[in-house]
Coordinates of C-alpha atoms and ligand atoms in Angstrom, one line a residue:
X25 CA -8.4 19.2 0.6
X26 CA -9.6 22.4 -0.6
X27 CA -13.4 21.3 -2.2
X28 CA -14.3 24.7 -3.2
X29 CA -11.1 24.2 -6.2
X30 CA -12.3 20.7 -6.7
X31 CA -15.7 21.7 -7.4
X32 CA -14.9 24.8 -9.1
X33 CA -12.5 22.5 -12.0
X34 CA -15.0 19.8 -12.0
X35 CA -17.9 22.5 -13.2
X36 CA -15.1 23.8 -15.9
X37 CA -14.4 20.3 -17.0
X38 CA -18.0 18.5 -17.2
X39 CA -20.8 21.9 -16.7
X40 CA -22.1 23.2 -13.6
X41 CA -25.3 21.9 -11.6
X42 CA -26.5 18.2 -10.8
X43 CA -25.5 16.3 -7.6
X44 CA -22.0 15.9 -7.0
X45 CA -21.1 13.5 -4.2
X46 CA -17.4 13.5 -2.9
X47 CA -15.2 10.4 -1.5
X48 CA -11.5 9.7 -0.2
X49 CA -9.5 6.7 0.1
X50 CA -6.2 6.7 1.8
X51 CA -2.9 5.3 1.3
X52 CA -0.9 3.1 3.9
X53 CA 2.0 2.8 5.4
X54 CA 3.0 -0.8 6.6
X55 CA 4.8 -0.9 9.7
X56 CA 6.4 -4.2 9.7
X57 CA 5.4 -7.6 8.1
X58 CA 7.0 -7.0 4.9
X59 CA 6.9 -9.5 1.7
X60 CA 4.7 -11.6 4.0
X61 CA 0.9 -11.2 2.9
X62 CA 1.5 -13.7 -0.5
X63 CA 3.0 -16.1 1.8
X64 CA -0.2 -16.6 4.1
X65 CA 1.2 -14.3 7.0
X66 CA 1.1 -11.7 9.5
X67 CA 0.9 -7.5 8.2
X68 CA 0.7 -4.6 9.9
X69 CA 0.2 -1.6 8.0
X70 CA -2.4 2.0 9.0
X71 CA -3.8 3.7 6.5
X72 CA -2.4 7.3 6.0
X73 CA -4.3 11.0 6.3
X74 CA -2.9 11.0 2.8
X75 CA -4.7 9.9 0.1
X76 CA -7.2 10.3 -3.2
X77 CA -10.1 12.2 -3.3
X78 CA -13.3 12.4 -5.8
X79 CA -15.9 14.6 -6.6
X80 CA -18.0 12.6 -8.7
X81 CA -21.7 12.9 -10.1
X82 CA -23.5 10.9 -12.3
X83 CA -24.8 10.6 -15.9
X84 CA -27.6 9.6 -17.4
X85 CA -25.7 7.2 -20.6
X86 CA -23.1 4.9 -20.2
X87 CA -19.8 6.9 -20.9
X88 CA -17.5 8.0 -18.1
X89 CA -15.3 11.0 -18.4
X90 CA -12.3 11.0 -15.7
X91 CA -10.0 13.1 -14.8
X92 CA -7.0 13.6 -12.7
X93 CA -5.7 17.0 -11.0
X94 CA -2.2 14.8 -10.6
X95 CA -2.1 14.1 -14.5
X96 CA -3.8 17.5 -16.3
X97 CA -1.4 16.5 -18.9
X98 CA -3.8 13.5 -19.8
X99 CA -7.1 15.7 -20.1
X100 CA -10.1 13.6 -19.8
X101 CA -10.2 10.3 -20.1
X102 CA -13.5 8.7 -21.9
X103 CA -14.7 5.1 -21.8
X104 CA -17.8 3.8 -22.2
X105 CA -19.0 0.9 -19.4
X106 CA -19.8 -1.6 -22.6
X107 CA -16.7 -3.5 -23.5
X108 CA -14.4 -1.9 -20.5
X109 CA -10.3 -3.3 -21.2
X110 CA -7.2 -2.0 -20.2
X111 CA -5.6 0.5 -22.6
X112 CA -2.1 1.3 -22.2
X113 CA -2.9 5.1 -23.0
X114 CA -6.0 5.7 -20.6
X115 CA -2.8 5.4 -17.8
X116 CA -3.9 5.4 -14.5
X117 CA -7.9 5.6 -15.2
X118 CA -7.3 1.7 -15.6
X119 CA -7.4 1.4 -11.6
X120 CA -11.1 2.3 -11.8
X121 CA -11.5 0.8 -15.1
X122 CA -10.7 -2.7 -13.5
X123 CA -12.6 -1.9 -10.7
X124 CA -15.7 -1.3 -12.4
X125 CA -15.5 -5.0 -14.8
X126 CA -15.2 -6.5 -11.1
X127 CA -18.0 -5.1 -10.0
X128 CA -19.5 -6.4 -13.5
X129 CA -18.1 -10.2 -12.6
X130 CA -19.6 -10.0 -9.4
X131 CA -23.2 -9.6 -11.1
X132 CA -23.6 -5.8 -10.3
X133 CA -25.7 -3.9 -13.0
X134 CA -23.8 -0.2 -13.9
X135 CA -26.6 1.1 -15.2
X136 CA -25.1 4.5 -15.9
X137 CA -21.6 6.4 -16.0
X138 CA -19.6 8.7 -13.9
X139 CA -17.6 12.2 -14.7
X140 CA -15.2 11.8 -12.1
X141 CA -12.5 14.2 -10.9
X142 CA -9.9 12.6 -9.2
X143 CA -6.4 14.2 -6.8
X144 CA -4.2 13.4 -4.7
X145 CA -2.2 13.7 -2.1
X146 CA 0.2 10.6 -2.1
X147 CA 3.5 11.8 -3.8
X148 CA 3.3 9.3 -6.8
X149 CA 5.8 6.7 -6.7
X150 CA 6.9 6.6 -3.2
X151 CA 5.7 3.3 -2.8
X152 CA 2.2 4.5 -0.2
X153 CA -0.1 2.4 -2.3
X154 CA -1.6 5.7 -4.5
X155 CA -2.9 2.9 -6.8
X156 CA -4.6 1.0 -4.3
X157 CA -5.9 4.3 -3.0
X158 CA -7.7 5.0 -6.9
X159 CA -8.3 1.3 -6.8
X160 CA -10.7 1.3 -2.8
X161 CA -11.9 4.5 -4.0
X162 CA -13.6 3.5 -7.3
X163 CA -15.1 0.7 -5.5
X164 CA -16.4 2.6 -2.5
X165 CA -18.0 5.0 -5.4
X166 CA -19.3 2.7 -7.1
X167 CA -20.9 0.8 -4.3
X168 CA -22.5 4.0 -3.1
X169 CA -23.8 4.5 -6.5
X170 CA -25.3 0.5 -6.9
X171 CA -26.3 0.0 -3.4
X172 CA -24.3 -3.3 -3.8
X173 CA -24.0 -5.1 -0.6
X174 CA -20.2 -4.9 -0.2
X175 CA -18.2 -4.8 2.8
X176 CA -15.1 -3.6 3.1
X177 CA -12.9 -6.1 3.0
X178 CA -15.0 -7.6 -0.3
X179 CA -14.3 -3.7 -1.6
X180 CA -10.7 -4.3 -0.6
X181 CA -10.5 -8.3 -2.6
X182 CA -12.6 -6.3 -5.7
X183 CA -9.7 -3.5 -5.5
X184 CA -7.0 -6.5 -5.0
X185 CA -8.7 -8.2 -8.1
X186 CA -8.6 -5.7 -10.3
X187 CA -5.2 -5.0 -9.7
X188 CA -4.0 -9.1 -10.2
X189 CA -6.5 -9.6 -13.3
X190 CA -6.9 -6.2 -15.1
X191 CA -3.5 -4.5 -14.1
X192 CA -1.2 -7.7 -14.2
X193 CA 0.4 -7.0 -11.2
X194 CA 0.0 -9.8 -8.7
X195 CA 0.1 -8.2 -5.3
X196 CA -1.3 -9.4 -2.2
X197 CA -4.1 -7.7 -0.2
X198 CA -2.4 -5.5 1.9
X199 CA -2.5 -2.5 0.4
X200 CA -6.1 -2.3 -0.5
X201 CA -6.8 -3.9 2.4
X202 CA -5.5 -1.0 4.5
X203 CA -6.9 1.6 2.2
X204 CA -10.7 0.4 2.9
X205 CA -10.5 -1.2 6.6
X206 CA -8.2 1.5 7.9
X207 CA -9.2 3.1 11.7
X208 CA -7.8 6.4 13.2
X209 CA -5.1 5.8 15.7
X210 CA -4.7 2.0 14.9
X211 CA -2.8 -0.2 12.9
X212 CA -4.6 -3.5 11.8
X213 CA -3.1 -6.7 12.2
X214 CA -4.2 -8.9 9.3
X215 CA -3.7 -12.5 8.7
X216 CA -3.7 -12.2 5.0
X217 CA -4.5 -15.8 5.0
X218 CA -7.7 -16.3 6.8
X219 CA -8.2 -12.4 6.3
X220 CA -9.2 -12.4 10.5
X221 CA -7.8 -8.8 11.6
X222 CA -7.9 -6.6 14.6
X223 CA -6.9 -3.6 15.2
X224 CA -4.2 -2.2 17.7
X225 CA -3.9 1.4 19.3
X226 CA -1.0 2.8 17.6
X227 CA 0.0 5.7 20.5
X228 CA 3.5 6.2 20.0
X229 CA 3.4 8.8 22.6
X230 CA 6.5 10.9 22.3
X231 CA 7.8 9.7 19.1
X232 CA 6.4 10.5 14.9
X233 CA 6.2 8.7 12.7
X234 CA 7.9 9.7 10.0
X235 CA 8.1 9.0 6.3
X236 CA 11.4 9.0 3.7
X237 CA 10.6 9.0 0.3
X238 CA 14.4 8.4 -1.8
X239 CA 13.0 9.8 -4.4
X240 CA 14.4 7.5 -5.9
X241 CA 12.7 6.1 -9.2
X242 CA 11.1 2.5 -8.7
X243 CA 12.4 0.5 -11.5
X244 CA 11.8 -3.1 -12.8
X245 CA 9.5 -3.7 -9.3
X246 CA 6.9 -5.6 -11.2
X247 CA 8.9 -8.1 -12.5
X248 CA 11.2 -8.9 -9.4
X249 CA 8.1 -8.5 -6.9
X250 CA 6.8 -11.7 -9.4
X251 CA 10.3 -13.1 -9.2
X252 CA 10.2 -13.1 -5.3
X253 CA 6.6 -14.4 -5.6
X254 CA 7.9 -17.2 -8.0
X255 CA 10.7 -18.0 -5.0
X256 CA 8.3 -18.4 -2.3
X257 CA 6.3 -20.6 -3.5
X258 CA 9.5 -23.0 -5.1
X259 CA 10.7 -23.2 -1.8
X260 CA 7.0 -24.2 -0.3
X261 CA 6.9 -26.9 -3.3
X262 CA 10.1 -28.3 -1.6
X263 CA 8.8 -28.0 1.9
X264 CA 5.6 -29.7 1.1
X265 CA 7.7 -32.8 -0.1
X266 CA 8.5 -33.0 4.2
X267 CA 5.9 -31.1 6.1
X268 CA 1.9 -30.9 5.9
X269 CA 1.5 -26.8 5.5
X270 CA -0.2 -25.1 2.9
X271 CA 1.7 -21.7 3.3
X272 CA 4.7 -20.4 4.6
X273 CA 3.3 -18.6 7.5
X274 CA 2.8 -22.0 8.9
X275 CA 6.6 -22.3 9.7
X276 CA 8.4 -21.3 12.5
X277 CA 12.6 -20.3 11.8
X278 CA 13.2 -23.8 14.2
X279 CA 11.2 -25.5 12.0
X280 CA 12.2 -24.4 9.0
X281 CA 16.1 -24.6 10.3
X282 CA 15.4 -28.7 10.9
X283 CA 14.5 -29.2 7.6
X284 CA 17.0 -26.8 5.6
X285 CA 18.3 -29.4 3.4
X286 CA 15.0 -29.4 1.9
X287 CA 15.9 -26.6 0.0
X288 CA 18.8 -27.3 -2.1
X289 CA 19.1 -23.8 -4.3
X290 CA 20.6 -21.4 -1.4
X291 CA 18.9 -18.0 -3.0
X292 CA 15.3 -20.0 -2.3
X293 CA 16.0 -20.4 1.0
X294 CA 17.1 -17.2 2.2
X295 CA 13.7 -15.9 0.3
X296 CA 11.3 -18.5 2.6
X297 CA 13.5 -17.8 5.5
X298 CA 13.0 -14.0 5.3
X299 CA 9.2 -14.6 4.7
X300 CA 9.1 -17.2 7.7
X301 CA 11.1 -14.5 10.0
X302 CA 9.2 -11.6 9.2
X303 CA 6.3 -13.6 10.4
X304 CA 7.2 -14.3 13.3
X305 CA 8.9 -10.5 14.1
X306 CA 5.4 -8.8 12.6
X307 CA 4.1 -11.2 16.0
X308 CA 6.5 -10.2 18.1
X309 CA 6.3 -6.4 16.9
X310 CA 2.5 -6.4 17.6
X311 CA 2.9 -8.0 21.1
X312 CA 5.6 -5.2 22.0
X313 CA 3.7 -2.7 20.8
X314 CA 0.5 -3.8 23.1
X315 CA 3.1 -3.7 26.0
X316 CA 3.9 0.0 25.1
X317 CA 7.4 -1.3 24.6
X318 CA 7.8 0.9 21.5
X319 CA 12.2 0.7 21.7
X320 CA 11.2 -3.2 21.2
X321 CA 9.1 -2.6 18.0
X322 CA 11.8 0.0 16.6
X323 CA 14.3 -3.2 17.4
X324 CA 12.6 -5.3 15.2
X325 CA 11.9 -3.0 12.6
X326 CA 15.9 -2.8 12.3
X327 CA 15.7 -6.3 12.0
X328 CA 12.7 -6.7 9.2
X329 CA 15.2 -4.3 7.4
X330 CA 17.9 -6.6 7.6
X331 CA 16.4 -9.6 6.8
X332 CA 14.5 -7.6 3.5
X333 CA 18.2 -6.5 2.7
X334 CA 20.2 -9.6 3.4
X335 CA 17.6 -12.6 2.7
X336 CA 15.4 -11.1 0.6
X337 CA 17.3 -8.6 -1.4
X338 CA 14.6 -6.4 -2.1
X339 CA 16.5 -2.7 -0.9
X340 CA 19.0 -1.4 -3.1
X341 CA 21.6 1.3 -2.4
X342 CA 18.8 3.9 -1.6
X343 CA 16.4 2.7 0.8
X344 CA 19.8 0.7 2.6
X345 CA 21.6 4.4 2.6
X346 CA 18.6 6.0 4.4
X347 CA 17.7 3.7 6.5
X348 CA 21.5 3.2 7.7
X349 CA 21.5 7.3 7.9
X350 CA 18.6 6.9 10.4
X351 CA 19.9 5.0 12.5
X352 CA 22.5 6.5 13.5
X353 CA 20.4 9.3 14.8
X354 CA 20.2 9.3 18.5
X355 CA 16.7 9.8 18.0
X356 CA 15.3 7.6 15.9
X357 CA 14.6 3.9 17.7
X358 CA 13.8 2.5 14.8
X359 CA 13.6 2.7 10.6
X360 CA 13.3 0.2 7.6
X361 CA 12.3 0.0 4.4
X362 CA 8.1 0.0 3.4
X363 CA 6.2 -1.3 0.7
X364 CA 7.7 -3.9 -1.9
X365 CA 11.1 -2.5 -1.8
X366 CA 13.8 -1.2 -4.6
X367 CA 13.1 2.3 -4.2
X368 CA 10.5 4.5 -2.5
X369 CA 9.8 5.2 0.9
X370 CA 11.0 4.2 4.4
X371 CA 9.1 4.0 7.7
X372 CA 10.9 5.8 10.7
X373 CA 10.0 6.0 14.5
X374 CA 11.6 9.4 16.2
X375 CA 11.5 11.3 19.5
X376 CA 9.3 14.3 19.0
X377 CA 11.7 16.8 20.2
X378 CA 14.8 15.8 17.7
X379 CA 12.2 15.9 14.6
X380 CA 14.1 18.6 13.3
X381 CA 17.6 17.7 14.1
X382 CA 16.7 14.0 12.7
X383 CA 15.4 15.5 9.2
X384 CA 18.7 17.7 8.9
X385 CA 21.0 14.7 9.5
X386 CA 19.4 12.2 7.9
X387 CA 19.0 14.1 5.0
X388 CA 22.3 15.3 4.7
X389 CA 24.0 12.1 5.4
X390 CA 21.8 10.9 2.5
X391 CA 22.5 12.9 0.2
X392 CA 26.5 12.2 0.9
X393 CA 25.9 8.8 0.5
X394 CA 23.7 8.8 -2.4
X395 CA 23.9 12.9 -4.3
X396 CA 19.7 12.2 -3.8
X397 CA 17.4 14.6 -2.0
X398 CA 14.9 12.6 0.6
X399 CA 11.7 14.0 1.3
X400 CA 10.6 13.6 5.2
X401 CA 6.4 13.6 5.3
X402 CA 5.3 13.2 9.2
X403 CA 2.3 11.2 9.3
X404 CA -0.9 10.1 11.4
X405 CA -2.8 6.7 11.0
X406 CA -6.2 7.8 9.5
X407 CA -9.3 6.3 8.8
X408 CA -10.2 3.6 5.9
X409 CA -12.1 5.0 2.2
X410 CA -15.5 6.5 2.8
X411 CA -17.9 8.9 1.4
X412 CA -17.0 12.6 3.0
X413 CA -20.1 13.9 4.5
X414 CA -18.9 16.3 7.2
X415 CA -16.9 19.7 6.9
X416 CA -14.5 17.8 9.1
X417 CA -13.4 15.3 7.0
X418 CA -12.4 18.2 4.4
Ligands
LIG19 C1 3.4 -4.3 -2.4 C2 2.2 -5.2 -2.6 C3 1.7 -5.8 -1.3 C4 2.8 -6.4 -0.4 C5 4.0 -5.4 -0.4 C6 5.2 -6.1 0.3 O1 3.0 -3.2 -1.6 O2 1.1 -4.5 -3.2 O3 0.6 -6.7 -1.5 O4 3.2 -7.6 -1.0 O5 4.4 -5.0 -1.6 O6 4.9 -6.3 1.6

């Protein structure tokens, strides 16, 4: 990130002179262990080297000014840290927004503002968690600024929080989770229900990792990720009637299989059974992985992409069109669909020396089965949200 342009806008915007302090947060990537953290279960997602970075300083009243190199066409956006609520038109400055009434909740005195400049690098939309990013980011700032005693997975359930209570969107912890825990070279495996993680080398020696966007528009995702939500936990309501869990992740497919007349409504059941899968492959993915095995994570990658498109019905012509185009590649040993689906990005392993042959194709055959342009982005696991101190985070 160039600093010296940052710095240079932030002084045009807000004066020159006082202490300004600068922060990232990244997005993430989830590499199998999709549709699975609401349910109780297994993820495994790395945070990216992409991400959202601040330069912020602070005042001396209780206003805050913020402002977004991704959105100049919003200008500055002012509220004042009495009587913080979500308004429609302050637009994405709601992430931080919510993030600051949680830290309120949570009996943290804000004694002053911020100005805030705010850009990114996540292309917007693709589904990479750029919300969650603005989301661990406020709360890293504004635990740096409080000297609350946060840690960060408590920054991660304060971005989570926000997001369910102030946003209305009622995701799991994944995302944020990944954004504030993330490690260099690892992916962390997360049991979203006890929230024990650890986290696993990701050397995929030989291969990228490589990510599609579709570019194509995410539409209606709120209300059908609620829907799905609303599924899951029918068909645990109908479960619980037989067996003693409290979550889905509990199951296993035999177990599940035994007791499939539980379910009567057949849509319901394909939803838990895709959840109660995925579980288990996100498992299985982790193990291979560990072995080096990396053809037997690609495997079941292919296979959390079928189960998302067949059981869970979350892909859609787009992500379906380039994940099919991927595989055909002889260099790509495995591809699916990330994030919650209809649109956005997919997640792709492929042998370093057909990168470019593998972009070409893919991309073409996309485009003839779609008349959309993909975007390829290849990508690194990078640490979690912190406050940039050395050159060398720049
Ligand atoms: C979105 C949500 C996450 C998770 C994924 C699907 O990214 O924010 O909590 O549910 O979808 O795995």
């Amino acid at each position: 990130m160039d600093f010296e342009r940052l710095l240079g806008r932030f002084s045009e915007l807000y004066g020159s002179g006082g202490d300004c302090r600068k922060f990232f947060a990244p997005g993430r990537v989830n590499l199998i262990g999709e549709h699975t953290d609401y349910n109780g279960g297994n993820v495994f997602p790395c945070a990216l080297n992409l991400g959202t970075y601040a330069v912020v300083r602070r005042r001396t009243d209780r206003n805050n000014r913020l402002y977004s190199m991704n959105f100049p066409e919003l200008g500055i956006i002012e509220f004042s840290l009495d009587g913080m609520r979500y308004q429609p038109e302050h637009d994405w400055a709601n992430y931080p927004k919510g993030v600051l009434v949680e830290f309120q909740k949570r009996g943290v005195e804000l004694t002053a503002g911020w100005d805030m400049l705010f850009a990114g690098t996540i292309p917007s939309g693709a589904g990479l968690s750029s919300s969650a990013s603005i989301e661990v980011l406020a709360a890293v700032i504004a635990r740096a600024y409080t000297g609350a005693s946060f840690d960060g997975v408590q920054l991660a359930l304060i971005g989570q929080a926000a997001e369910n209570s102030f946003i209305g969107v009622k995701c799991g912890i994944m995302d944020q989770f990944a954004s504030s825990m993330g490690m260099k070279n690892h992916a962390i495996l997360l049991d979203c229900n006890s929230l024990i993680f650890s986290y696993v080398p990701f050397s995929t020696a030989g291969y990228a990792l490589v990510i599609a966007n579709t570019n194509k528009r995410r539409e209606l995702t709120d209300s059908q990720y609620n829907q799905r939500r609303r599924e899951c936990q029918q068909g645990l309501a109908c479960l619980q009637t037989r067996l003693p869990i409290k979550t889905l992740a509990e199951l296993d497919v035999a177990t599940l299989t035994a007791n499939r007349d539980a379910i009567s409504d057949r849509i319901v059941f394909r939803r838990v059974r895709h959840a109660v899968s995925e579980n288990q492959r996100t498992l299985a993915a982790v193990a291979a992985l560990e072995k080096n095995n990396l053809r037997a994570f690609g495997e079941l990658m292919r296979q959390s992409h079928v189960s998302l498109r067949d059981d869970y019905e979350v892909t859609g012509h787009e992500l379906d069109s380039l994940v099919s185009a991927a595989w055909l590649h002889p260099g790509c040993i495995g591809a699916r669909m990330t994030g919650a689906g209809f649109g956005g990005c997919t997640v792709n392993l492929v042998a370093e020396d057909q990168l470019g042959d593998f972009i070409v194709r893919t991309g073409d055959e996309y485009t003839a089965l779609t008349g959309l342009t993909a975007e390829f982005y290849t990508v690194s696991a990078g640490d979690g949200a912190r406050e940039l101190e050395h050159p060398d985070d720049r």
